PDB file of C-alpha atoms and ligand atoms in Angstrom:
ATOM      1  CA  MET P   1      79.301 108.680  91.473  1.00  0.00           C
ATOM      2  CA  PRO P   2      82.988 108.475  92.531  1.00  0.00           C
ATOM      3  CA  LYS P   3      84.577 105.056  92.243  1.00  0.00           C
ATOM      4  CA  LYS P   4      85.985 103.740  95.517  1.00  0.00           C
ATOM      5  CA  TRP P   5      89.391 102.062  95.510  1.00  0.00           C
ATOM      6  CA  ASN P   6      89.184  98.361  96.230  1.00  0.00           C
ATOM      7  CA  VAL P   7      91.296  95.212  96.175  1.00  0.00           C
ATOM      8  CA  ALA P   8      90.746  94.737  92.428  1.00  0.00           C
ATOM      9  CA  SER P   9      91.711  98.295  91.484  1.00  0.00           C
ATOM     10  CA  VAL P  10      94.770  98.260  93.762  1.00  0.00           C
ATOM     11  CA  ARG P  11      95.856  94.941  92.198  1.00  0.00           C
ATOM     12  CA  ALA P  12      95.251  96.360  88.709  1.00  0.00           C
ATOM     13  CA  SER P  13      97.452  99.394  89.406  1.00  0.00           C
ATOM     14  CA  LYS P  14     100.636  97.282  89.355  1.00  0.00           C
ATOM     15  CA  GLY P  15     102.849  98.360  86.479  1.00  0.00           C
ATOM     16  CA  VAL P  16     100.226 100.910  85.378  1.00  0.00           C
ATOM     17  CA  SER P  17     100.134 103.681  87.957  1.00  0.00           C
ATOM     18  CA  ARG P  18     102.185 104.376  91.096  1.00  0.00           C
ATOM     19  CA  LEU P  19     100.019 105.072  94.127  1.00  0.00           C
ATOM     20  CA  GLY P  20     100.907 107.741  96.725  1.00  0.00           C
ATOM     21  CA  CYS P  21      99.262 106.466  99.905  1.00  0.00           C
ATOM     22  CA  CYS P  22      99.378 107.751 103.467  1.00  0.00           C
ATOM     23  CA  THR P  23      98.124 107.282 106.989  1.00  0.00           C
ATOM     24  CA  ALA P  24      95.040 109.009 108.420  1.00  0.00           C
ATOM     25  CA  TYR P  25      93.856 109.042 111.997  1.00  0.00           C
ATOM     26  CA  ASP P  26      90.866 111.411 112.053  1.00  0.00           C
ATOM     27  CA  SER P  27      87.935 112.558 109.968  1.00  0.00           C
ATOM     28  CA  CYS P  28      89.200 116.101 109.274  1.00  0.00           C
ATOM     29  CA  PHE P  29      92.471 115.135 107.588  1.00  0.00           C
ATOM     30  CA  ALA P  30      91.017 111.943 106.068  1.00  0.00           C
ATOM     31  CA  HIS P  31      88.365 114.043 104.319  1.00  0.00           C
ATOM     32  CA  LEU P  32      91.019 116.373 102.862  1.00  0.00           C
ATOM     33  CA  ALA P  33      93.259 113.488 101.759  1.00  0.00           C
ATOM     34  CA  ASP P  34      90.303 111.720 100.166  1.00  0.00           C
ATOM     35  CA  GLU P  35      89.253 114.872  98.293  1.00  0.00           C
ATOM     36  CA  ALA P  36      92.855 115.243  97.079  1.00  0.00           C
ATOM     37  CA  GLY P  37      92.785 111.718  95.629  1.00  0.00           C
ATOM     38  CA  VAL P  38      94.929 109.658  98.001  1.00  0.00           C
ATOM     39  CA  PRO P  39      93.973 106.089  96.992  1.00  0.00           C
ATOM     40  CA  ILE P  40      94.664 104.224 100.260  1.00  0.00           C
ATOM     41  CA  LEU P  41      94.320 105.661 103.768  1.00  0.00           C
ATOM     42  CA  LEU P  42      95.869 103.569 106.510  1.00  0.00           C
ATOM     43  CA  ILE P  43      94.752 103.966 110.100  1.00  0.00           C
ATOM     44  CA  GLY P  44      98.324 103.187 111.021  1.00  0.00           C
ATOM     45  CA  ASP P  45      99.379 102.145 114.475  1.00  0.00           C
ATOM     46  CA  SER P  46     101.830 105.039 114.028  1.00  0.00           C
ATOM     47  CA  MET P  47      98.817 106.883 115.488  1.00  0.00           C
ATOM     48  CA  GLY P  48     100.516 105.936 118.766  1.00  0.00           C
ATOM     49  CA  MET P  49     103.370 108.368 118.090  1.00  0.00           C
ATOM     50  CA  ASN P  50     101.516 110.920 115.964  1.00  0.00           C
ATOM     51  CA  CYS P  51      98.317 111.365 117.966  1.00  0.00           C
ATOM     52  CA  LEU P  52      98.509 109.573 121.292  1.00  0.00           C
ATOM     53  CA  GLY P  53     101.880 110.633 122.668  1.00  0.00           C
ATOM     54  CA  TYR P  54     103.451 107.173 122.815  1.00  0.00           C
ATOM     55  CA  SER P  55     107.069 106.576 121.799  1.00  0.00           C
ATOM     56  CA  THR P  56     106.352 103.316 119.931  1.00  0.00           C
ATOM     57  CA  THR P  57     103.353 101.669 118.284  1.00  0.00           C
ATOM     58  CA  LEU P  58     103.140  98.986 120.968  1.00  0.00           C
ATOM     59  CA  PRO P  59     100.681 100.628 123.406  1.00  0.00           C
ATOM     60  CA  VAL P  60      97.993 101.263 120.746  1.00  0.00           C
ATOM     61  CA  LYS P  61      94.805  99.408 121.626  1.00  0.00           C
ATOM     62  CA  MET P  62      92.029  97.867 119.532  1.00  0.00           C
ATOM     63  CA  GLU P  63      89.521 100.439 120.842  1.00  0.00           C
ATOM     64  CA  GLU P  64      91.768 103.296 119.675  1.00  0.00           C
ATOM     65  CA  THR P  65      92.175 101.708 116.237  1.00  0.00           C
ATOM     66  CA  LEU P  66      88.436 101.061 115.934  1.00  0.00           C
ATOM     67  CA  SER P  67      87.495 104.576 116.962  1.00  0.00           C
ATOM     68  CA  ALA P  68      89.959 106.127 114.454  1.00  0.00           C
ATOM     69  CA  THR P  69      88.901 103.686 111.710  1.00  0.00           C
ATOM     70  CA  ALA P  70      85.248 104.627 112.193  1.00  0.00           C
ATOM     71  CA  ALA P  71      86.081 108.364 112.096  1.00  0.00           C
ATOM     72  CA  VAL P  72      88.009 107.976 108.823  1.00  0.00           C
ATOM     73  CA  ALA P  73      85.518 105.603 107.212  1.00  0.00           C
ATOM     74  CA  ARG P  74      82.585 107.944 107.977  1.00  0.00           C
ATOM     75  CA  VAL P  75      83.944 110.694 105.714  1.00  0.00           C
ATOM     76  CA  VAL P  76      85.911 108.910 103.009  1.00  0.00           C
ATOM     77  CA  LYS P  77      84.259 108.500  99.608  1.00  0.00           C
ATOM     78  CA  GLU P  78      86.948 107.151  97.289  1.00  0.00           C
ATOM     79  CA  ALA P  79      89.982 105.996  99.250  1.00  0.00           C
ATOM     80  CA  MET P  80      90.387 102.425 100.397  1.00  0.00           C
ATOM     81  CA  VAL P  81      90.374 102.422 104.217  1.00  0.00           C
ATOM     82  CA  VAL P  82      92.823 100.010 105.839  1.00  0.00           C
ATOM     83  CA  SER P  83      92.992  99.338 109.585  1.00  0.00           C
ATOM     84  CA  ASP P  84      96.433  98.528 110.926  1.00  0.00           C
ATOM     85  CA  MET P  85      95.896  95.749 113.459  1.00  0.00           C
ATOM     86  CA  PRO P  86      97.552  96.892 116.698  1.00  0.00           C
ATOM     87  CA  PHE P  87     100.137  94.912 118.637  1.00  0.00           C
ATOM     88  CA  GLY P  88      98.471  92.106 120.591  1.00  0.00           C
ATOM     89  CA  SER P  89      95.331  92.032 118.446  1.00  0.00           C
ATOM     90  CA  TYR P  90      96.565  89.220 116.175  1.00  0.00           C
ATOM     91  CA  GLN P  91      99.390  87.663 118.211  1.00  0.00           C
ATOM     92  CA  CYS P  92      96.789  86.209 120.578  1.00  0.00           C
ATOM     93  CA  GLY P  93      95.702  83.175 118.546  1.00  0.00           C
ATOM     94  CA  ASP P  94      94.028  83.043 115.141  1.00  0.00           C
ATOM     95  CA  ASP P  95      90.432  82.884 116.438  1.00  0.00           C
ATOM     96  CA  ALA P  96      90.869  86.104 118.427  1.00  0.00           C
ATOM     97  CA  ALA P  97      92.743  87.664 115.496  1.00  0.00           C
ATOM     98  CA  VAL P  98      89.884  86.928 113.097  1.00  0.00           C
ATOM     99  CA  ALA P  99      87.403  88.359 115.624  1.00  0.00           C
ATOM    100  CA  ASN P 100      89.500  91.542 115.888  1.00  0.00           C
ATOM    101  CA  ALA P 101      89.789  91.860 112.103  1.00  0.00           C
ATOM    102  CA  VAL P 102      86.014  91.477 111.835  1.00  0.00           C
ATOM    103  CA  LYS P 103      85.669  94.417 114.270  1.00  0.00           C
ATOM    104  CA  CYS P 104      87.901  96.520 111.970  1.00  0.00           C
ATOM    105  CA  LEU P 105      85.663  95.826 108.976  1.00  0.00           C
ATOM    106  CA  GLN P 106      82.556  96.451 111.070  1.00  0.00           C
ATOM    107  CA  ALA P 107      84.049  99.834 112.051  1.00  0.00           C
ATOM    108  CA  GLY P 108      84.265 100.675 108.335  1.00  0.00           C
ATOM    109  CA  ALA P 109      87.642  99.378 107.118  1.00  0.00           C
ATOM    110  CA  ASP P 110      87.868  97.790 103.690  1.00  0.00           C
ATOM    111  CA  ALA P 111      90.917  95.711 104.656  1.00  0.00           C
ATOM    112  CA  VAL P 112      93.345  95.084 107.497  1.00  0.00           C
ATOM    113  CA  LYS P 113      97.120  95.331 107.614  1.00  0.00           C
ATOM    114  CA  LEU P 114      99.286  93.158 109.816  1.00  0.00           C
ATOM    115  CA  GLU P 115     103.019  92.742 110.281  1.00  0.00           C
ATOM    116  CA  GLY P 116     105.018  89.597 109.624  1.00  0.00           C
ATOM    117  CA  GLY P 117     106.015  87.183 106.876  1.00  0.00           C
ATOM    118  CA  ALA P 118     105.995  83.395 106.856  1.00  0.00           C
ATOM    119  CA  THR P 119     104.865  83.274 110.506  1.00  0.00           C
ATOM    120  CA  VAL P 120     101.537  85.026 109.778  1.00  0.00           C
ATOM    121  CA  CYS P 121     100.694  83.181 106.551  1.00  0.00           C
ATOM    122  CA  GLY P 122      98.256  80.800 108.265  1.00  0.00           C
ATOM    123  CA  LEU P 123      96.380  83.808 109.638  1.00  0.00           C
ATOM    124  CA  ILE P 124      96.409  85.584 106.250  1.00  0.00           C
ATOM    125  CA  ARG P 125      94.838  82.460 104.701  1.00  0.00           C
ATOM    126  CA  ARG P 126      92.121  82.374 107.369  1.00  0.00           C
ATOM    127  CA  LEU P 127      91.347  86.076 107.038  1.00  0.00           C
ATOM    128  CA  THR P 128      91.190  86.077 103.239  1.00  0.00           C
ATOM    129  CA  SER P 129      89.044  82.960 103.194  1.00  0.00           C
ATOM    130  CA  ALA P 130      86.702  84.757 105.624  1.00  0.00           C
ATOM    131  CA  GLY P 131      86.428  87.639 103.110  1.00  0.00           C
ATOM    132  CA  ILE P 132      88.808  89.970 104.936  1.00  0.00           C
ATOM    133  CA  PRO P 133      91.390  91.458 102.541  1.00  0.00           C
ATOM    134  CA  VAL P 134      94.904  91.596 103.984  1.00  0.00           C
ATOM    135  CA  LEU P 135      97.685  94.067 103.285  1.00  0.00           C
ATOM    136  CA  ALA P 136     100.887  92.472 104.559  1.00  0.00           C
ATOM    137  CA  HIS P 137     103.964  94.203 106.000  1.00  0.00           C
ATOM    138  CA  VAL P 138     107.528  92.841 105.862  1.00  0.00           C
ATOM    139  CA  GLY P 139     111.046  94.196 106.296  1.00  0.00           C
ATOM    140  CA  MET P 140     111.233  96.517 109.300  1.00  0.00           C
ATOM    141  CA  THR P 141     108.109  95.756 111.294  1.00  0.00           C
ATOM    142  CA  PRO P 142     107.822  98.395 114.050  1.00  0.00           C
ATOM    143  CA  GLN P 143     105.918  96.100 116.414  1.00  0.00           C
ATOM    144  CA  SER P 144     109.183  94.118 116.684  1.00  0.00           C
ATOM    145  CA  VAL P 145     111.117  97.182 117.902  1.00  0.00           C
ATOM    146  CA  ASN P 146     112.137  95.416 121.113  1.00  0.00           C
ATOM    147  CA  GLU P 147     113.547  92.502 119.149  1.00  0.00           C
ATOM    148  CA  TYR P 148     115.552  94.863 116.907  1.00  0.00           C
ATOM    149  CA  GLY P 149     116.659  97.132 119.776  1.00  0.00           C
ATOM    150  CA  GLY P 150     115.427 100.209 117.872  1.00  0.00           C
ATOM    151  CA  PHE P 151     113.835 101.115 114.546  1.00  0.00           C
ATOM    152  CA  ARG P 152     116.604  99.762 112.297  1.00  0.00           C
ATOM    153  CA  LYS P 153     116.814  99.097 108.576  1.00  0.00           C
ATOM    154  CA  GLN P 154     116.336  95.373 107.846  1.00  0.00           C
ATOM    155  CA  GLY P 155     117.541  93.059 105.062  1.00  0.00           C
ATOM    156  CA  LYS P 156     121.060  94.446 104.943  1.00  0.00           C
ATOM    157  CA  THR P 157     123.019  91.161 104.837  1.00  0.00           C
ATOM    158  CA  ARG P 158     122.620  88.553 102.106  1.00  0.00           C
ATOM    159  CA  GLU P 159     120.839  86.158 104.532  1.00  0.00           C
ATOM    160  CA  ALA P 160     118.571  88.881 105.922  1.00  0.00           C
ATOM    161  CA  ALA P 161     117.672  90.018 102.390  1.00  0.00           C
ATOM    162  CA  ALA P 162     116.833  86.439 101.392  1.00  0.00           C
ATOM    163  CA  LYS P 163     114.523  86.177 104.418  1.00  0.00           C
ATOM    164  CA  VAL P 164     112.674  89.405 103.550  1.00  0.00           C
ATOM    165  CA  LEU P 165     112.260  88.197  99.940  1.00  0.00           C
ATOM    166  CA  ALA P 166     110.989  84.809 101.164  1.00  0.00           C
ATOM    167  CA  ASP P 167     108.562  86.537 103.560  1.00  0.00           C
ATOM    168  CA  ALA P 168     107.214  88.730 100.750  1.00  0.00           C
ATOM    169  CA  LYS P 169     106.705  85.709  98.474  1.00  0.00           C
ATOM    170  CA  ALA P 170     105.033  83.815 101.334  1.00  0.00           C
ATOM    171  CA  VAL P 171     102.482  86.543 102.116  1.00  0.00           C
ATOM    172  CA  GLU P 172     101.649  86.855  98.414  1.00  0.00           C
ATOM    173  CA  GLU P 173     101.155  83.106  98.197  1.00  0.00           C
ATOM    174  CA  ALA P 174      98.954  83.213 101.335  1.00  0.00           C
ATOM    175  CA  GLY P 175      96.594  85.697  99.662  1.00  0.00           C
ATOM    176  CA  ALA P 176      97.655  89.229 100.665  1.00  0.00           C
ATOM    177  CA  PHE P 177      96.567  91.736  97.983  1.00  0.00           C
ATOM    178  CA  ALA P 178      99.537  94.060  98.615  1.00  0.00           C
ATOM    179  CA  VAL P 179     102.598  94.183 100.824  1.00  0.00           C
ATOM    180  CA  THR P 180     104.290  97.006 102.694  1.00  0.00           C
ATOM    181  CA  LEU P 181     108.090  97.020 102.426  1.00  0.00           C
ATOM    182  CA  GLU P 182     109.424  99.128 105.276  1.00  0.00           C
ATOM    183  CA  CYS P 183     113.023 100.330 105.672  1.00  0.00           C
ATOM    184  CA  ILE P 184     114.886  97.853 103.502  1.00  0.00           C
ATOM    185  CA  PRO P 185     117.634  98.555 100.937  1.00  0.00           C
ATOM    186  CA  ASN P 186     116.355 100.036  97.655  1.00  0.00           C
ATOM    187  CA  GLU P 187     117.845  97.181  95.587  1.00  0.00           C
ATOM    188  CA  LEU P 188     116.070  94.575  97.718  1.00  0.00           C
ATOM    189  CA  ALA P 189     112.748  96.438  97.351  1.00  0.00           C
ATOM    190  CA  ALA P 190     113.324  96.516  93.564  1.00  0.00           C
ATOM    191  CA  GLU P 191     114.011  92.781  93.509  1.00  0.00           C
ATOM    192  CA  ILE P 192     110.884  92.010  95.556  1.00  0.00           C
ATOM    193  CA  THR P 193     108.731  94.338  93.433  1.00  0.00           C
ATOM    194  CA  ALA P 194     109.909  92.549  90.280  1.00  0.00           C
ATOM    195  CA  ALA P 195     109.376  89.103  91.828  1.00  0.00           C
ATOM    196  CA  LEU P 196     105.812  89.666  93.080  1.00  0.00           C
ATOM    197  CA  LYS P 197     102.524  89.962  91.214  1.00  0.00           C
ATOM    198  CA  ILE P 198     100.985  91.974  94.066  1.00  0.00           C
ATOM    199  CA  VAL P 199     101.566  95.673  94.688  1.00  0.00           C
ATOM    200  CA  THR P 200     104.508  96.599  96.899  1.00  0.00           C
ATOM    201  CA  ILE P 201     104.019  99.748  98.985  1.00  0.00           C
ATOM    202  CA  GLY P 202     107.354 101.087 100.149  1.00  0.00           C
ATOM    203  CA  ILE P 203     108.236 103.330 103.053  1.00  0.00           C
ATOM    204  CA  GLY P 204     111.935 104.036 103.315  1.00  0.00           C
ATOM    205  CA  ALA P 205     112.460 101.403 100.618  1.00  0.00           C
ATOM    206  CA  GLY P 206     113.287 103.520  97.570  1.00  0.00           C
ATOM    207  CA  PRO P 207     111.646 104.412  94.279  1.00  0.00           C
ATOM    208  CA  ALA P 208     111.208 100.988  92.684  1.00  0.00           C
ATOM    209  CA  CYS P 209     108.146 100.016  94.731  1.00  0.00           C
ATOM    210  CA  ASP P 210     104.747 100.019  93.019  1.00  0.00           C
ATOM    211  CA  ALA P 211     103.383 102.490  95.566  1.00  0.00           C
ATOM    212  CA  GLN P 212     104.562 104.551  98.524  1.00  0.00           C
ATOM    213  CA  TRP P 213     103.422 105.226 102.061  1.00  0.00           C
ATOM    214  CA  LEU P 214     104.159 108.342 104.029  1.00  0.00           C
ATOM    215  CA  VAL P 215     102.924 109.048 107.522  1.00  0.00           C
ATOM    216  CA  MET P 216     100.485 111.936 107.134  1.00  0.00           C
ATOM    217  CA  HIS P 217     102.012 114.022 109.926  1.00  0.00           C
ATOM    218  CA  ASP P 218     105.440 113.668 108.271  1.00  0.00           C
ATOM    219  CA  LEU P 219     104.344 114.597 104.765  1.00  0.00           C
ATOM    220  CA  LEU P 220     102.371 117.596 106.019  1.00  0.00           C
ATOM    221  CA  GLY P 221     105.318 118.777 108.112  1.00  0.00           C
ATOM    222  CA  LEU P 222     103.387 118.533 111.374  1.00  0.00           C
ATOM    223  CA  ASN P 223     106.336 116.655 112.883  1.00  0.00           C
ATOM    224  CA  ASP P 224     109.463 118.774 113.291  1.00  0.00           C
ATOM    225  CA  SER P 225     111.791 115.791 113.060  1.00  0.00           C
ATOM    226  CA  VAL P 226     111.164 113.114 110.461  1.00  0.00           C
ATOM    227  CA  PRO P 227     113.055 110.090 109.101  1.00  0.00           C
ATOM    228  CA  SER P 228     115.619 110.938 106.394  1.00  0.00           C
ATOM    229  CA  PHE P 229     113.594 109.320 103.574  1.00  0.00           C
ATOM    230  CA  VAL P 230     110.582 111.598 104.197  1.00  0.00           C
ATOM    231  CA  LYS P 231     109.705 114.509 101.943  1.00  0.00           C
ATOM    232  CA  LYS P 232     107.696 117.253 103.672  1.00  0.00           C
ATOM    233  CA  TYR P 233     105.109 118.552 101.184  1.00  0.00           C
ATOM    234  CA  ALA P 234     104.110 121.380 103.547  1.00  0.00           C
ATOM    235  CA  ASN P 235     105.309 122.882 106.799  1.00  0.00           C
ATOM    236  CA  LEU P 236     102.094 122.870 108.792  1.00  0.00           C
ATOM    237  CA  ALA P 237     103.874 122.876 112.164  1.00  0.00           C
ATOM    238  CA  ASP P 238     104.974 126.472 111.531  1.00  0.00           C
ATOM    239  CA  VAL P 239     101.551 127.442 110.161  1.00  0.00           C
ATOM    240  CA  VAL P 240      99.784 125.951 113.192  1.00  0.00           C
ATOM    241  CA  ARG P 241     102.203 127.447 115.746  1.00  0.00           C
ATOM    242  CA  GLY P 242     101.837 130.823 114.014  1.00  0.00           C
ATOM    243  CA  ALA P 243      98.037 130.664 114.123  1.00  0.00           C
ATOM    244  CA  PHE P 244      97.961 129.683 117.813  1.00  0.00           C
ATOM    245  CA  SER P 245     100.399 132.400 118.867  1.00  0.00           C
ATOM    246  CA  ALA P 246      98.572 135.063 116.803  1.00  0.00           C
ATOM    247  CA  TYR P 247      95.289 134.045 118.443  1.00  0.00           C
ATOM    248  CA  VAL P 248      96.755 134.134 121.973  1.00  0.00           C
ATOM    249  CA  ALA P 249      98.329 137.545 121.300  1.00  0.00           C
ATOM    250  CA  GLU P 250      95.146 139.027 119.796  1.00  0.00           C
ATOM    251  CA  VAL P 251      93.010 137.903 122.738  1.00  0.00           C
ATOM    252  CA  ARG P 252      95.625 139.225 125.200  1.00  0.00           C
ATOM    253  CA  ASP P 253      95.821 142.566 123.353  1.00  0.00           C
ATOM    254  CA  GLY P 254      92.048 143.014 122.975  1.00  0.00           C
ATOM    255  CA  VAL P 255      92.163 142.701 119.176  1.00  0.00           C
ATOM    256  CA  PHE P 256      89.960 139.608 119.097  1.00  0.00           C
ATOM    257  CA  PRO P 257      87.007 139.572 119.364  1.00  0.00           C
ATOM    258  CA  PRO P 258      86.637 142.969 117.654  1.00  0.00           C
ATOM    259  CA  CYS P 259      84.598 145.646 119.454  1.00  0.00           C
ATOM    260  CA  ALA P 260      82.139 146.226 116.631  1.00  0.00           C
TER     261      ALA P 260
HETATM  262  O1  LIG L 301     101.506 102.618 111.010  1.00  0.00           O
HETATM  263  C1  LIG L 301     102.082 103.054 110.001  1.00  0.00           C
HETATM  264  O2  LIG L 301     102.264 104.271 109.830  1.00  0.00           O
HETATM  265  C2  LIG L 301     102.577 102.101 109.019  1.00  0.00           C
HETATM  266  C3  LIG L 301     103.345 102.587 107.813  1.00  0.00           C
HETATM  267  C4  LIG L 301     103.863 101.474 107.027  1.00  0.00           C
HETATM  268  C5  LIG L 301     102.637 103.498 106.916  1.00  0.00           C
HETATM  269  O3  LIG L 301     102.379 100.947 109.186  1.00  0.00           O
END
């Protein structure tokens, strides 16, 4: 019987084993990632850009997150499944936020992720005391894109770095079992990782984090253009384009289906 990743095993990985985690938005790719041993699959709100044709994460709706969470959770055997709470689903008052997080777990998630530091600590306390594990997210929080005026690295000045560190300590203290550090300087991510007892999962935050995220479509090379910190482990965009154009040509030329 395979052992499923959970809050305790993610916590226990700190300082022992570095976890390569990624997003997943559908059952087909989630199944493959799970079979390959990815320990945490995040139904990221980056689904907005990677699957739904939006230019930011902001338009993603609860129904879209729930549907994708259910698809992933149906096929996954070992990975921890984390629902990324979409914009508006937890900024609408803590009662509504808890109700939305409950829907994520009822759709099959093992935990929820939400963006923010000190300002969301009250909510993190409520969720964890209701039995809903929380993966926090500080640094560059894409749902604040309009406040930043673009997806920009955060924590670059001394004051900004101190705020990111304080946010990370606050979410740990509030009960988050892990924290995403997105697009902050490598040295700051190293300092936070050393200061916290919980696992830090970096994305664009350098090698010192306890674990890493990559967006699945970036790591598989399904996106032609990717952020500079991304490593493409395959170039599926070319493979997929090649397969589609071969199929179209073979049908046009009477090669497929074969005559006999
Ligand atoms: O939605 C997303 O892709 C994320 C990343 C941190 C992995 O939140």
